[in-house]
């Protein structure tokens, strides 16, 4: 049973998991959402970052203990610990930030001092409009061109990946301030209305259909290595968040396959098509 997707620790578990896990108590979970621009989802309290959430993303709290909330991310089911102070009441979002980055303002005035930055994918509830701004449920104002209704997905996930060109590489990152290979693929697919797990091994197991070796790549194809994933931009080029350039960058597919193998990270493990 994959710990990353199992909503249980040795004290508490989510209702419905009786008989599959052992826990002192089973709870229905408390719906909440992230109320910081970005926060780490940790493997253990004070432990290493495994993934991240951005503003407004849902999180089901199973337990609050020692300043951390243990629970499950709503976007992909990933389980972990998050700073309890980073969470607020759940809210029905209507829009997402659909550009790489935006700002929330205290007034519908671009010259007012911004309240915070917002990453691509941040989720907001729009309650009204004022000039060139949408007002959110928290009383913040965000430029209209930066938001997109949640029920209007992107047509092409590769476009979303390309929007992230140049974003710094960050292991476990899921935001415009830092992203890793699986975070980039997840951001692209979720924005296009496609379910996508959080880590590359999960993605290789769950996404698309495997293609025979030598199949010509097409835009949107996925390439997998042990611990790495990339998206094809066209028949010759891919885009990926990578540690070689420490950024989201383009690379010729053939060159990447050879380079990754030669540097000791292993051969291509799968070429898949959605």
Coordinates of C-alpha atoms in Angstrom, one line a residue, residues 17 27 32 34 89 102 130 149 195 213 215 233 270:
X17 CA -10.4 2.6 5.3
X27 CA -12.6 10.2 11.0
X32 CA -10.0 23.0 4.4
X34 CA -4.5 26.5 1.6
X89 CA -11.9 27.1 5.9
X102 CA -0.3 37.1 -10.7
X130 CA -14.8 45.9 -10.6
X149 CA -13.1 29.6 -14.8
X195 CA -6.4 13.6 -13.8
X213 CA 10.3 1.5 -29.1
X215 CA 7.5 5.1 -32.4
X233 CA 6.6 19.5 -27.7
X270 CA 8.4 4.3 -21.2

